[in-house]
Amino acid sequence: MKKGFLSVILMMTACVSWAQNFQLHYDFGRKIYSDEEATRPMVTLTYEQFKADGLGNWFWFVDFDMYHDGMKGAYAEISREFTISRLSPSLSLEAHVEYDGGMTTFKSGGGTRFQNAALVGAAINGHNADFSTTWSVQALYKQNFKYENSEAYPSMQLTGVWATTFASGKCTFSGYIDLWRGEKTNGHGTLVMMTEPQLWYNISKHFSVGTEVEISDNFVMPECATDKSFYVNPTLAVKYNF
């Protein structure tokens, strides 16, 4: 959910090699789409961690979706990048390996797993002279694994990640966009889009307040029995950087 953190951390790699944060989001999606997203959790807690080493970097996050009476489910992504080449002082070519997976429960009872996936490919990471703006572009082969009534199938994913800090470091605009080939229940392919831009006001080096807007197309959860495919789900959020 919060790949924008990866790009923010790229700003800091000249001076730190490890960072982590917690984010707490209050989600308005269930209020906006009272029919289609009646079971959407209103609170998400995210934990993220980044660590650089001599070979490249690790990045992972986990989202915990919660109802008022407990956790609905969790989703995690973990990635490893190996530096292949320094293309210039501000550009690097990386080999990227990633695993995505999670689970969810339903208010009506029972639950299901998300269709887990493994991804491998290349990334180009870049920044400006003072690291106030960073970006990453990833071209990935994606293997979706079999689960329940869904068959395994291959796919491709294109990911863009960005971050820029402005107003003397008081504001940060970050986020990501994923485009990949999904597969409908009838086996037909479809283009899936997910993007989550974030805007933060940095009260201090540790504490920020802001918003995230989840925009998606053809990314419909199993419990959503609807033909609607395009959603815009904003949040109010706080973040603590360790």
PDB file of C-alpha atoms in Angstrom:
ATOM      1  CA  MET A   1       0.000   0.000   0.000  1.00  0.00           C
ATOM      2  CA  LYS A   2       2.741   2.439   0.855  1.00  0.00           C
ATOM      3  CA  LYS A   3       5.441   2.053  -1.774  1.00  0.00           C
ATOM      4  CA  GLY A   4       5.852   5.821  -1.746  1.00  0.00           C
ATOM      5  CA  PHE A   5       7.904   5.299   1.410  1.00  0.00           C
ATOM      6  CA  LEU A   6      10.541   3.549  -0.708  1.00  0.00           C
ATOM      7  CA  SER A   7      11.040   6.642  -2.825  1.00  0.00           C
ATOM      8  CA  VAL A   8      11.124   8.888   0.247  1.00  0.00           C
ATOM      9  CA  ILE A   9      13.852   6.705   1.709  1.00  0.00           C
ATOM     10  CA  LEU A  10      15.879   6.958  -1.496  1.00  0.00           C
ATOM     11  CA  MET A  11      16.230  10.649  -0.618  1.00  0.00           C
ATOM     12  CA  MET A  12      17.975   9.639   2.566  1.00  0.00           C
ATOM     13  CA  THR A  13      20.342   6.909   1.388  1.00  0.00           C
ATOM     14  CA  ALA A  14      23.258   9.321   1.219  1.00  0.00           C
ATOM     15  CA  CYS A  15      23.160   9.648   5.009  1.00  0.00           C
ATOM     16  CA  VAL A  16      21.226   6.655   6.443  1.00  0.00           C
ATOM     17  CA  SER A  17      20.921   2.960   5.595  1.00  0.00           C
ATOM     18  CA  TRP A  18      17.903   1.989   7.698  1.00  0.00           C
ATOM     19  CA  ALA A  19      14.508   3.534   8.407  1.00  0.00           C
ATOM     20  CA  GLN A  20      11.011   2.548   9.466  1.00  0.00           C
ATOM     21  CA  ASN A  21       7.636   4.134  10.156  1.00  0.00           C
ATOM     22  CA  PHE A  22       4.067   3.510  11.286  1.00  0.00           C
ATOM     23  CA  GLN A  23       1.057   5.033   9.522  1.00  0.00           C
ATOM     24  CA  LEU A  24      -2.545   5.118  10.754  1.00  0.00           C
ATOM     25  CA  HIS A  25      -5.198   5.825   8.092  1.00  0.00           C
ATOM     26  CA  TYR A  26      -8.892   6.594   8.553  1.00  0.00           C
ATOM     27  CA  ASP A  27     -10.549   5.513   5.290  1.00  0.00           C
ATOM     28  CA  PHE A  28     -13.648   7.252   3.874  1.00  0.00           C
ATOM     29  CA  GLY A  29     -14.339   4.638   1.190  1.00  0.00           C
ATOM     30  CA  ARG A  30     -17.208   2.964   3.014  1.00  0.00           C
ATOM     31  CA  LYS A  31     -18.945   6.329   3.420  1.00  0.00           C
ATOM     32  CA  ILE A  32     -18.482   7.283  -0.240  1.00  0.00           C
ATOM     33  CA  TYR A  33     -19.526   3.893  -1.668  1.00  0.00           C
ATOM     34  CA  SER A  34     -22.049   2.809   0.933  1.00  0.00           C
ATOM     35  CA  ASP A  35     -23.368   0.005  -1.265  1.00  0.00           C
ATOM     36  CA  GLU A  36     -20.323  -1.297  -3.148  1.00  0.00           C
ATOM     37  CA  GLU A  37     -17.870  -0.963  -0.235  1.00  0.00           C
ATOM     38  CA  ALA A  38     -20.179  -1.515   2.723  1.00  0.00           C
ATOM     39  CA  THR A  39     -17.660  -3.936   4.288  1.00  0.00           C
ATOM     40  CA  ARG A  40     -14.532  -1.858   3.602  1.00  0.00           C
ATOM     41  CA  PRO A  41     -12.478  -1.327   6.799  1.00  0.00           C
ATOM     42  CA  MET A  42     -12.337   2.244   8.038  1.00  0.00           C
ATOM     43  CA  VAL A  43      -8.898   1.959   9.690  1.00  0.00           C
ATOM     44  CA  THR A  44      -5.597   0.682   8.295  1.00  0.00           C
ATOM     45  CA  LEU A  45      -2.360   0.460  10.277  1.00  0.00           C
ATOM     46  CA  THR A  46       0.792   0.219   8.150  1.00  0.00           C
ATOM     47  CA  TYR A  47       4.315  -0.701   9.201  1.00  0.00           C
ATOM     48  CA  GLU A  48       7.179  -0.126   6.731  1.00  0.00           C
ATOM     49  CA  GLN A  49      10.898  -0.785   6.832  1.00  0.00           C
ATOM     50  CA  PHE A  50      13.803  -0.064   4.490  1.00  0.00           C
ATOM     51  CA  LYS A  51      17.398  -1.247   4.847  1.00  0.00           C
ATOM     52  CA  ALA A  52      20.316  -0.630   2.476  1.00  0.00           C
ATOM     53  CA  ASP A  53      23.499  -2.689   2.398  1.00  0.00           C
ATOM     54  CA  GLY A  54      26.550  -3.212   0.208  1.00  0.00           C
ATOM     55  CA  LEU A  55      24.624  -5.232  -2.370  1.00  0.00           C
ATOM     56  CA  GLY A  56      21.460  -3.143  -2.682  1.00  0.00           C
ATOM     57  CA  ASN A  57      18.418  -2.794  -0.418  1.00  0.00           C
ATOM     58  CA  TRP A  58      15.502  -4.517   1.309  1.00  0.00           C
ATOM     59  CA  PHE A  59      12.042  -2.974   1.505  1.00  0.00           C
ATOM     60  CA  TRP A  60       8.872  -4.390   3.004  1.00  0.00           C
ATOM     61  CA  PHE A  61       5.537  -3.294   4.434  1.00  0.00           C
ATOM     62  CA  VAL A  62       2.444  -4.850   5.976  1.00  0.00           C
ATOM     63  CA  ASP A  63      -1.065  -3.335   6.081  1.00  0.00           C
ATOM     64  CA  PHE A  64      -3.393  -4.340   8.912  1.00  0.00           C
ATOM     65  CA  ASP A  65      -7.050  -3.623   8.044  1.00  0.00           C
ATOM     66  CA  MET A  66      -9.291  -3.277  11.085  1.00  0.00           C
ATOM     67  CA  TYR A  67     -12.946  -3.120  12.076  1.00  0.00           C
ATOM     68  CA  HIS A  68     -14.077  -1.641  15.402  1.00  0.00           C
ATOM     69  CA  ASP A  69     -14.105  -5.145  16.924  1.00  0.00           C
ATOM     70  CA  GLY A  70     -10.792  -6.439  15.597  1.00  0.00           C
ATOM     71  CA  MET A  71      -8.621  -7.123  12.565  1.00  0.00           C
ATOM     72  CA  LYS A  72     -10.182  -7.877   9.182  1.00  0.00           C
ATOM     73  CA  GLY A  73      -6.994  -9.004   7.441  1.00  0.00           C
ATOM     74  CA  ALA A  74      -3.435  -8.208   6.441  1.00  0.00           C
ATOM     75  CA  TYR A  75      -1.478  -7.701   3.235  1.00  0.00           C
ATOM     76  CA  ALA A  76       2.312  -7.583   2.826  1.00  0.00           C
ATOM     77  CA  GLU A  77       4.944  -6.980   0.167  1.00  0.00           C
ATOM     78  CA  ILE A  78       8.658  -7.705   0.533  1.00  0.00           C
ATOM     79  CA  SER A  79      11.252  -6.828  -2.082  1.00  0.00           C
ATOM     80  CA  ARG A  80      14.989  -7.130  -2.556  1.00  0.00           C
ATOM     81  CA  GLU A  81      17.053  -5.106  -5.015  1.00  0.00           C
ATOM     82  CA  PHE A  82      20.618  -5.898  -6.108  1.00  0.00           C
ATOM     83  CA  THR A  83      22.618  -3.055  -7.635  1.00  0.00           C
ATOM     84  CA  ILE A  84      23.778  -4.042 -11.123  1.00  0.00           C
ATOM     85  CA  SER A  85      25.323  -0.789 -12.292  1.00  0.00           C
ATOM     86  CA  ARG A  86      25.692   2.882 -11.410  1.00  0.00           C
ATOM     87  CA  LEU A  87      24.580   4.420 -14.690  1.00  0.00           C
ATOM     88  CA  SER A  88      25.492   7.919 -13.494  1.00  0.00           C
ATOM     89  CA  PRO A  89      25.894   9.721 -10.152  1.00  0.00           C
ATOM     90  CA  SER A  90      22.101  10.066  -9.994  1.00  0.00           C
ATOM     91  CA  LEU A  91      20.950   6.813 -11.663  1.00  0.00           C
ATOM     92  CA  SER A  92      21.315   3.129 -10.794  1.00  0.00           C
ATOM     93  CA  LEU A  93      20.156  -0.088 -12.445  1.00  0.00           C
ATOM     94  CA  GLU A  94      18.818  -2.697 -10.018  1.00  0.00           C
ATOM     95  CA  ALA A  95      17.672  -6.318 -10.209  1.00  0.00           C
ATOM     96  CA  HIS A  96      14.319  -6.494  -8.390  1.00  0.00           C
ATOM     97  CA  VAL A  97      12.758  -9.552  -6.684  1.00  0.00           C
ATOM     98  CA  GLU A  98       9.417  -9.312  -4.813  1.00  0.00           C
ATOM     99  CA  TYR A  99       6.755 -11.383  -3.084  1.00  0.00           C
ATOM    100  CA  ASP A 100       3.179 -10.165  -2.427  1.00  0.00           C
ATOM    101  CA  GLY A 101       0.492 -11.874  -0.363  1.00  0.00           C
ATOM    102  CA  GLY A 102      -2.125 -11.629   2.358  1.00  0.00           C
ATOM    103  CA  MET A 103      -5.530 -12.675   3.648  1.00  0.00           C
ATOM    104  CA  THR A 104      -8.907 -11.190   4.500  1.00  0.00           C
ATOM    105  CA  THR A 105     -12.041 -12.134   6.414  1.00  0.00           C
ATOM    106  CA  PHE A 106     -15.697 -11.335   5.755  1.00  0.00           C
ATOM    107  CA  LYS A 107     -18.231  -9.827   8.155  1.00  0.00           C
ATOM    108  CA  SER A 108     -20.632 -12.555   7.103  1.00  0.00           C
ATOM    109  CA  GLY A 109     -18.128 -15.175   8.233  1.00  0.00           C
ATOM    110  CA  GLY A 110     -15.216 -17.067   6.702  1.00  0.00           C
ATOM    111  CA  GLY A 111     -12.379 -15.579   4.745  1.00  0.00           C
ATOM    112  CA  THR A 112     -10.012 -15.961   1.837  1.00  0.00           C
ATOM    113  CA  ARG A 113      -6.436 -15.372   0.767  1.00  0.00           C
ATOM    114  CA  PHE A 114      -5.344 -12.795  -1.756  1.00  0.00           C
ATOM    115  CA  GLN A 115      -3.840 -14.389  -4.843  1.00  0.00           C
ATOM    116  CA  ASN A 116      -0.172 -14.471  -3.859  1.00  0.00           C
ATOM    117  CA  ALA A 117       2.388 -13.449  -6.463  1.00  0.00           C
ATOM    118  CA  ALA A 118       6.131 -13.461  -7.102  1.00  0.00           C
ATOM    119  CA  LEU A 119       7.739 -10.759  -9.242  1.00  0.00           C
ATOM    120  CA  VAL A 120      11.183 -10.433 -10.832  1.00  0.00           C
ATOM    121  CA  GLY A 121      12.631  -7.832 -13.161  1.00  0.00           C
ATOM    122  CA  ALA A 122      14.633  -4.621 -13.372  1.00  0.00           C
ATOM    123  CA  ALA A 123      14.395  -1.197 -11.762  1.00  0.00           C
ATOM    124  CA  ILE A 124      15.977   2.150 -12.542  1.00  0.00           C
ATOM    125  CA  ASN A 125      16.256   4.423  -9.491  1.00  0.00           C
ATOM    126  CA  GLY A 126      17.044   8.117  -9.805  1.00  0.00           C
ATOM    127  CA  HIS A 127      17.283  11.356  -7.806  1.00  0.00           C
ATOM    128  CA  ASN A 128      18.137  15.018  -8.184  1.00  0.00           C
ATOM    129  CA  ALA A 129      21.292  16.641  -6.835  1.00  0.00           C
ATOM    130  CA  ASP A 130      20.110  17.131  -3.241  1.00  0.00           C
ATOM    131  CA  PHE A 131      17.855  14.015  -3.066  1.00  0.00           C
ATOM    132  CA  SER A 132      14.769  16.198  -2.534  1.00  0.00           C
ATOM    133  CA  THR A 133      13.154  14.439  -5.495  1.00  0.00           C
ATOM    134  CA  THR A 134      13.493  10.725  -6.219  1.00  0.00           C
ATOM    135  CA  TRP A 135      11.849   8.214  -8.521  1.00  0.00           C
ATOM    136  CA  SER A 136      11.920   4.570  -9.506  1.00  0.00           C
ATOM    137  CA  VAL A 137      10.582   2.705 -12.556  1.00  0.00           C
ATOM    138  CA  GLN A 138      10.230  -1.086 -12.397  1.00  0.00           C
ATOM    139  CA  ALA A 139       9.450  -3.512 -15.252  1.00  0.00           C
ATOM    140  CA  LEU A 140       8.513  -6.886 -13.737  1.00  0.00           C
ATOM    141  CA  TYR A 141       7.415 -10.388 -14.718  1.00  0.00           C
ATOM    142  CA  LYS A 142       4.614 -11.396 -12.324  1.00  0.00           C
ATOM    143  CA  GLN A 143       3.609 -14.987 -11.522  1.00  0.00           C
ATOM    144  CA  ASN A 144       0.233 -15.300  -9.822  1.00  0.00           C
ATOM    145  CA  PHE A 145      -0.147 -18.548  -7.862  1.00  0.00           C
ATOM    146  CA  LYS A 146      -3.153 -20.866  -7.778  1.00  0.00           C
ATOM    147  CA  TYR A 147      -5.567 -20.415  -4.875  1.00  0.00           C
ATOM    148  CA  GLU A 148      -9.085 -21.643  -4.180  1.00  0.00           C
ATOM    149  CA  ASN A 149     -10.975 -21.473  -7.511  1.00  0.00           C
ATOM    150  CA  SER A 150      -8.425 -19.252  -9.306  1.00  0.00           C
ATOM    151  CA  GLU A 151      -5.773 -20.786 -11.521  1.00  0.00           C
ATOM    152  CA  ALA A 152      -2.131 -19.731 -11.618  1.00  0.00           C
ATOM    153  CA  TYR A 153      -1.280 -17.428 -14.508  1.00  0.00           C
ATOM    154  CA  PRO A 154       1.649 -15.292 -15.721  1.00  0.00           C
ATOM    155  CA  SER A 155       1.487 -11.517 -16.000  1.00  0.00           C
ATOM    156  CA  MET A 156       3.562  -8.376 -16.401  1.00  0.00           C
ATOM    157  CA  GLN A 157       3.649  -5.341 -14.110  1.00  0.00           C
ATOM    158  CA  LEU A 158       4.935  -1.805 -14.593  1.00  0.00           C
ATOM    159  CA  THR A 159       5.507   0.195 -11.397  1.00  0.00           C
ATOM    160  CA  GLY A 160       6.415   3.836 -10.891  1.00  0.00           C
ATOM    161  CA  VAL A 161       7.381   5.311  -7.506  1.00  0.00           C
ATOM    162  CA  TRP A 162       8.049   8.969  -6.727  1.00  0.00           C
ATOM    163  CA  ALA A 163       8.616  11.452  -3.912  1.00  0.00           C
ATOM    164  CA  THR A 164       9.423  15.127  -3.655  1.00  0.00           C
ATOM    165  CA  THR A 165       9.875  17.293  -0.568  1.00  0.00           C
ATOM    166  CA  PHE A 166       9.229  21.029  -0.801  1.00  0.00           C
ATOM    167  CA  ALA A 167       8.359  24.109   1.284  1.00  0.00           C
ATOM    168  CA  SER A 168      11.685  23.951   3.136  1.00  0.00           C
ATOM    169  CA  GLY A 169      11.123  20.299   3.978  1.00  0.00           C
ATOM    170  CA  LYS A 170       7.687  20.848   5.501  1.00  0.00           C
ATOM    171  CA  CYS A 171       5.721  19.020   2.786  1.00  0.00           C
ATOM    172  CA  THR A 172       6.214  15.702   1.017  1.00  0.00           C
ATOM    173  CA  PHE A 173       4.325  14.437  -2.022  1.00  0.00           C
ATOM    174  CA  SER A 174       4.934  10.739  -2.660  1.00  0.00           C
ATOM    175  CA  GLY A 175       3.264   7.662  -4.036  1.00  0.00           C
ATOM    176  CA  TYR A 176       3.277   4.882  -6.577  1.00  0.00           C
ATOM    177  CA  ILE A 177       1.335   3.539  -9.538  1.00  0.00           C
ATOM    178  CA  ASP A 178       1.041  -0.134 -10.523  1.00  0.00           C
ATOM    179  CA  LEU A 179      -0.251  -1.362 -13.891  1.00  0.00           C
ATOM    180  CA  TRP A 180      -0.562  -5.093 -14.459  1.00  0.00           C
ATOM    181  CA  ARG A 181      -2.445  -7.735 -16.386  1.00  0.00           C
ATOM    182  CA  GLY A 182      -5.141  -9.269 -14.219  1.00  0.00           C
ATOM    183  CA  GLU A 183      -7.447 -12.137 -15.067  1.00  0.00           C
ATOM    184  CA  LYS A 184     -11.236 -12.235 -14.698  1.00  0.00           C
ATOM    185  CA  THR A 185     -13.088 -15.271 -13.364  1.00  0.00           C
ATOM    186  CA  ASN A 186     -13.916 -16.212 -16.969  1.00  0.00           C
ATOM    187  CA  GLY A 187     -10.201 -16.294 -17.803  1.00  0.00           C
ATOM    188  CA  HIS A 188     -10.206 -13.112 -19.892  1.00  0.00           C
ATOM    189  CA  GLY A 189      -7.368 -10.681 -19.289  1.00  0.00           C
ATOM    190  CA  THR A 190      -7.900  -7.146 -18.010  1.00  0.00           C
ATOM    191  CA  LEU A 191      -5.671  -4.162 -17.257  1.00  0.00           C
ATOM    192  CA  VAL A 192      -5.594  -3.417 -13.511  1.00  0.00           C
ATOM    193  CA  MET A 193      -4.479  -0.044 -12.167  1.00  0.00           C
ATOM    194  CA  MET A 194      -3.714   0.941  -8.593  1.00  0.00           C
ATOM    195  CA  THR A 195      -2.191   4.220  -7.433  1.00  0.00           C
ATOM    196  CA  GLU A 196      -1.894   5.744  -3.950  1.00  0.00           C
ATOM    197  CA  PRO A 197      -0.538   9.320  -3.924  1.00  0.00           C
ATOM    198  CA  GLN A 198       0.184  10.715  -0.469  1.00  0.00           C
ATOM    199  CA  LEU A 199       0.582  14.326   0.708  1.00  0.00           C
ATOM    200  CA  TRP A 200       2.210  14.898   4.120  1.00  0.00           C
ATOM    201  CA  TYR A 201       2.812  17.951   6.277  1.00  0.00           C
ATOM    202  CA  ASN A 202       5.960  17.267   8.305  1.00  0.00           C
ATOM    203  CA  ILE A 203       5.427  18.735  11.756  1.00  0.00           C
ATOM    204  CA  SER A 204       8.804  17.403  12.869  1.00  0.00           C
ATOM    205  CA  LYS A 205      11.365  14.868  11.638  1.00  0.00           C
ATOM    206  CA  HIS A 206       9.374  12.175  13.423  1.00  0.00           C
ATOM    207  CA  PHE A 207       5.706  13.160  13.090  1.00  0.00           C
ATOM    208  CA  SER A 208       3.594  13.961   9.991  1.00  0.00           C
ATOM    209  CA  VAL A 209      -0.094  14.422   9.202  1.00  0.00           C
ATOM    210  CA  GLY A 210      -1.605  14.063   5.779  1.00  0.00           C
ATOM    211  CA  THR A 211      -3.750  12.143   3.364  1.00  0.00           C
ATOM    212  CA  GLU A 212      -3.626   9.260   0.938  1.00  0.00           C
ATOM    213  CA  VAL A 213      -5.968   8.759  -2.030  1.00  0.00           C
ATOM    214  CA  GLU A 214      -6.322   5.192  -3.264  1.00  0.00           C
ATOM    215  CA  ILE A 215      -7.413   5.227  -6.918  1.00  0.00           C
ATOM    216  CA  SER A 216      -8.062   1.882  -8.586  1.00  0.00           C
ATOM    217  CA  ASP A 217      -9.603   0.398 -11.707  1.00  0.00           C
ATOM    218  CA  ASN A 218     -10.523  -3.289 -12.141  1.00  0.00           C
ATOM    219  CA  PHE A 219      -9.189  -4.013  -8.643  1.00  0.00           C
ATOM    220  CA  VAL A 220     -12.321  -5.436  -7.024  1.00  0.00           C
ATOM    221  CA  MET A 221     -12.286  -7.425  -3.785  1.00  0.00           C
ATOM    222  CA  PRO A 222     -13.962 -10.873  -3.741  1.00  0.00           C
ATOM    223  CA  GLU A 223     -16.771  -9.752  -1.414  1.00  0.00           C
ATOM    224  CA  CYS A 224     -17.800  -6.885  -3.730  1.00  0.00           C
ATOM    225  CA  ALA A 225     -20.637  -8.297  -5.843  1.00  0.00           C
ATOM    226  CA  THR A 226     -20.817  -5.329  -8.219  1.00  0.00           C
ATOM    227  CA  ASP A 227     -20.023  -4.398 -11.802  1.00  0.00           C
ATOM    228  CA  LYS A 228     -18.384  -1.137 -10.707  1.00  0.00           C
ATOM    229  CA  SER A 229     -14.617  -1.171 -11.311  1.00  0.00           C
ATOM    230  CA  PHE A 230     -13.324   2.387 -10.686  1.00  0.00           C
ATOM    231  CA  TYR A 231     -12.951   3.648  -7.090  1.00  0.00           C
ATOM    232  CA  VAL A 232     -11.435   6.689  -5.361  1.00  0.00           C
ATOM    233  CA  ASN A 233     -10.896   6.138  -1.616  1.00  0.00           C
ATOM    234  CA  PRO A 234      -9.339   9.033   0.361  1.00  0.00           C
ATOM    235  CA  THR A 235      -7.955   8.843   3.890  1.00  0.00           C
ATOM    236  CA  LEU A 236      -6.838  11.098   6.730  1.00  0.00           C
ATOM    237  CA  ALA A 237      -3.585   9.868   8.218  1.00  0.00           C
ATOM    238  CA  VAL A 238      -0.823  10.337  10.751  1.00  0.00           C
ATOM    239  CA  LYS A 239       2.719   8.979  10.433  1.00  0.00           C
ATOM    240  CA  TYR A 240       5.516   8.406  12.914  1.00  0.00           C
ATOM    241  CA  ASN A 241       9.076   8.017  11.597  1.00  0.00           C
ATOM    242  CA  PHE A 242      11.544   6.246  13.874  1.00  0.00           C
TER     243      PHE A 242
END
